Amino acid sequence: MNFYNTCPTGAAIAERIIISGVPCFIICRNPYPALSTALKRFHRQAEREVSHLPDILEDDEPRYIAYSKRTQSNGDDYPAKDVIFHLTGGGFFTHTIAGDLPFLIDWSAATESVVICPEYDLLPEHSFPVAINQITDVFCALSSGDTAPILGFRANKIVVTGESSGGNLASSLICKLCIEEIVDLNVLRFAKEQGQDFLYNEAEGFLFTPSLVASESLDNSKLNKLVEDNDHWKETQVVRLPDGLMLNCPVLNLCESISPSRVVNKDPILPSGFLTAISQAYLSASSASRDHPIVSPFFASDHL
């Protein structure tokens, strides 16, 4: 979709690029030279990749038109810019970026920030936890400074917003960052020095979102190799929590249990049967419980 045709006069940037393998819309009401230059550079790179498409198709190794690995800089060499990290609604089946665009441009103008909307994978092809993992990857890339070479700026304050199912994903992101203790290698190194044995999920990939989960023991040799291979991480804070969270009609409970609000405010447009179908489809390929906080943030403990 060409969003230039839907932008009000004066909205100079509404671009679609790829961050950590995820398509993202970059919206800025008052663009500045560094961002414009970075986006042009990204598209030139994309054109070069496409021009070599026959060679790529003959290669068995997957490739992406994007920066997919950590850079040697944490973004300190780039100007700082506030970011609104917006997650659209659509019941996990569709995106509503076109409808959200007018108020997102207003937000950008009012706050002098850049709006970033990840176009996460949708149902029915992609169910939980694909979308939340993609969103976590993009957020971690923003907060760590990895996106600075792509965007021409490093993220200063990051406010996460979401509506409807996007509100579910926005609050799930916070729960995931806290529950899985997504941290930098400094924490792992400190744990090693203290003789603690943390658990690490290598399937998630430490390059983007190191997750401390009960899956595989990280012994000293693995930890040493991670630190040696990523020496530039030693003094870098990789992930931090958002500076703010704003939810609009969020879907926080995917359980089918009856609650007073569901009875009193029965929605004629979104009947309970439709919501049940979405919930079942969202968890169709996962054994996760519907009351897990990353699935239904309503059940997150108070300390989160």
PDB file of N, CA and C in Angstrom, residues 19 21 35 55 68 87-88 91 93 108 112 115 121 145 157 162 185 224 235 243 262 272-273 284 289-290:
ATOM      1  N   ILE A  19      13.078  -3.777  10.143  1.00  0.00           N
ATOM      2  CA  ILE A  19      13.919  -3.739  11.334  1.00  0.00           C
ATOM      3  C   ILE A  19      13.894  -5.122  11.972  1.00  0.00           C
ATOM      4  N   GLY A  21      14.190  -7.933  10.706  1.00  0.00           N
ATOM      5  CA  GLY A  21      13.409  -8.873   9.916  1.00  0.00           C
ATOM      6  C   GLY A  21      11.924  -8.606   9.907  1.00  0.00           C
ATOM      7  N   LEU A  35      17.049  11.498   9.321  1.00  0.00           N
ATOM      8  CA  LEU A  35      16.077  10.439   9.068  1.00  0.00           C
ATOM      9  C   LEU A  35      15.839  10.269   7.576  1.00  0.00           C
ATOM     10  N   ASP A  55      20.830 -14.089  -8.241  1.00  0.00           N
ATOM     11  CA  ASP A  55      21.933 -14.717  -7.511  1.00  0.00           C
ATOM     12  C   ASP A  55      21.486 -15.174  -6.131  1.00  0.00           C
ATOM     13  N   SER A  68      20.409  -7.052   9.955  1.00  0.00           N
ATOM     14  CA  SER A  68      19.890  -8.132  10.784  1.00  0.00           C
ATOM     15  C   SER A  68      20.797  -8.478  11.950  1.00  0.00           C
ATOM     16  N   LEU A  87       1.335  -0.162  18.250  1.00  0.00           N
ATOM     17  CA  LEU A  87       0.884  -1.481  17.816  1.00  0.00           C
ATOM     18  C   LEU A  87      -0.592  -1.395  17.454  1.00  0.00           C
ATOM     19  N   THR A  88      -0.889  -1.652  16.196  1.00  0.00           N
ATOM     20  CA  THR A  88      -2.252  -1.491  15.704  1.00  0.00           C
ATOM     21  C   THR A  88      -3.153  -2.629  16.163  1.00  0.00           C
ATOM     22  N   GLY A  91      -7.583  -7.517  15.682  1.00  0.00           N
ATOM     23  CA  GLY A  91      -7.912  -8.873  16.091  1.00  0.00           C
ATOM     24  C   GLY A  91      -6.883  -9.915  15.736  1.00  0.00           C
ATOM     25  N   PHE A  93      -5.747 -10.490  13.069  1.00  0.00           N
ATOM     26  CA  PHE A  93      -5.987 -10.947  11.699  1.00  0.00           C
ATOM     27  C   PHE A  93      -5.623  -9.896  10.654  1.00  0.00           C
ATOM     28  N   SER A 108       2.818  12.570  16.226  1.00  0.00           N
ATOM     29  CA  SER A 108       4.195  12.889  15.850  1.00  0.00           C
ATOM     30  C   SER A 108       4.433  14.390  15.880  1.00  0.00           C
ATOM     31  N   GLU A 112       6.826  15.891  18.603  1.00  0.00           N
ATOM     32  CA  GLU A 112       8.090  15.971  17.860  1.00  0.00           C
ATOM     33  C   GLU A 112       8.839  14.636  17.920  1.00  0.00           C
ATOM     34  N   VAL A 115       7.057   8.004  14.914  1.00  0.00           N
ATOM     35  CA  VAL A 115       6.158   6.889  15.195  1.00  0.00           C
ATOM     36  C   VAL A 115       6.635   5.669  14.415  1.00  0.00           C
ATOM     37  N   ASP A 121       3.431 -10.352  11.994  1.00  0.00           N
ATOM     38  CA  ASP A 121       2.728 -11.405  11.259  1.00  0.00           C
ATOM     39  C   ASP A 121       1.362 -11.684  11.877  1.00  0.00           C
ATOM     40  N   GLY A 145      19.904   0.634  20.529  1.00  0.00           N
ATOM     41  CA  GLY A 145      20.658   1.474  19.603  1.00  0.00           C
ATOM     42  C   GLY A 145      20.986   0.794  18.294  1.00  0.00           C
ATOM     43  N   LYS A 157      13.490   8.617  24.519  1.00  0.00           N
ATOM     44  CA  LYS A 157      12.368   8.043  25.252  1.00  0.00           C
ATOM     45  C   LYS A 157      11.519   7.218  24.283  1.00  0.00           C
ATOM     46  N   GLY A 162      -0.917   1.012  22.100  1.00  0.00           N
ATOM     47  CA  GLY A 162      -1.594  -0.077  21.409  1.00  0.00           C
ATOM     48  C   GLY A 162      -3.085   0.008  21.605  1.00  0.00           C
ATOM     49  N   LEU A 185      24.440  -8.721  28.283  1.00  0.00           N
ATOM     50  CA  LEU A 185      25.436  -9.707  28.683  1.00  0.00           C
ATOM     51  C   LEU A 185      26.148  -9.329  29.975  1.00  0.00           C
ATOM     52  N   ASN A 224      31.411 -17.560  28.068  1.00  0.00           N
ATOM     53  CA  ASN A 224      32.658 -16.931  27.645  1.00  0.00           C
ATOM     54  C   ASN A 224      32.668 -16.676  26.147  1.00  0.00           C
ATOM     55  N   GLU A 235      29.873  -2.877  27.606  1.00  0.00           N
ATOM     56  CA  GLU A 235      29.509  -1.633  28.277  1.00  0.00           C
ATOM     57  C   GLU A 235      28.193  -1.082  27.746  1.00  0.00           C
ATOM     58  N   ASP A 243       9.420   3.982  28.413  1.00  0.00           N
ATOM     59  CA  ASP A 243       9.247   5.135  29.299  1.00  0.00           C
ATOM     60  C   ASP A 243       7.782   5.423  29.573  1.00  0.00           C
ATOM     61  N   ARG A 262     -17.993  -7.936  30.851  1.00  0.00           N
ATOM     62  CA  ARG A 262     -18.413  -8.599  29.614  1.00  0.00           C
ATOM     63  C   ARG A 262     -19.929  -8.767  29.558  1.00  0.00           C
ATOM     64  N   SER A 272     -19.364 -12.386  21.870  1.00  0.00           N
ATOM     65  CA  SER A 272     -18.456 -13.248  22.624  1.00  0.00           C
ATOM     66  C   SER A 272     -17.969 -14.421  21.786  1.00  0.00           C
ATOM     67  N   GLY A 273     -18.810 -14.943  20.895  1.00  0.00           N
ATOM     68  CA  GLY A 273     -18.396 -16.052  20.044  1.00  0.00           C
ATOM     69  C   GLY A 273     -17.254 -15.681  19.121  1.00  0.00           C
ATOM     70  N   SER A 284      -3.632 -21.426  18.673  1.00  0.00           N
ATOM     71  CA  SER A 284      -3.823 -22.724  18.021  1.00  0.00           C
ATOM     72  C   SER A 284      -2.553 -23.552  17.946  1.00  0.00           C
ATOM     73  N   SER A 289      -0.952 -21.412  28.318  1.00  0.00           N
ATOM     74  CA  SER A 289      -2.254 -21.235  28.940  1.00  0.00           C
ATOM     75  C   SER A 289      -2.801 -19.853  28.617  1.00  0.00           C
ATOM     76  N   ARG A 290      -4.114 -19.756  28.506  1.00  0.00           N
ATOM     77  CA  ARG A 290      -4.730 -18.461  28.190  1.00  0.00           C
ATOM     78  C   ARG A 290      -4.582 -17.457  29.320  1.00  0.00           C
TER      79      ARG A 290
END
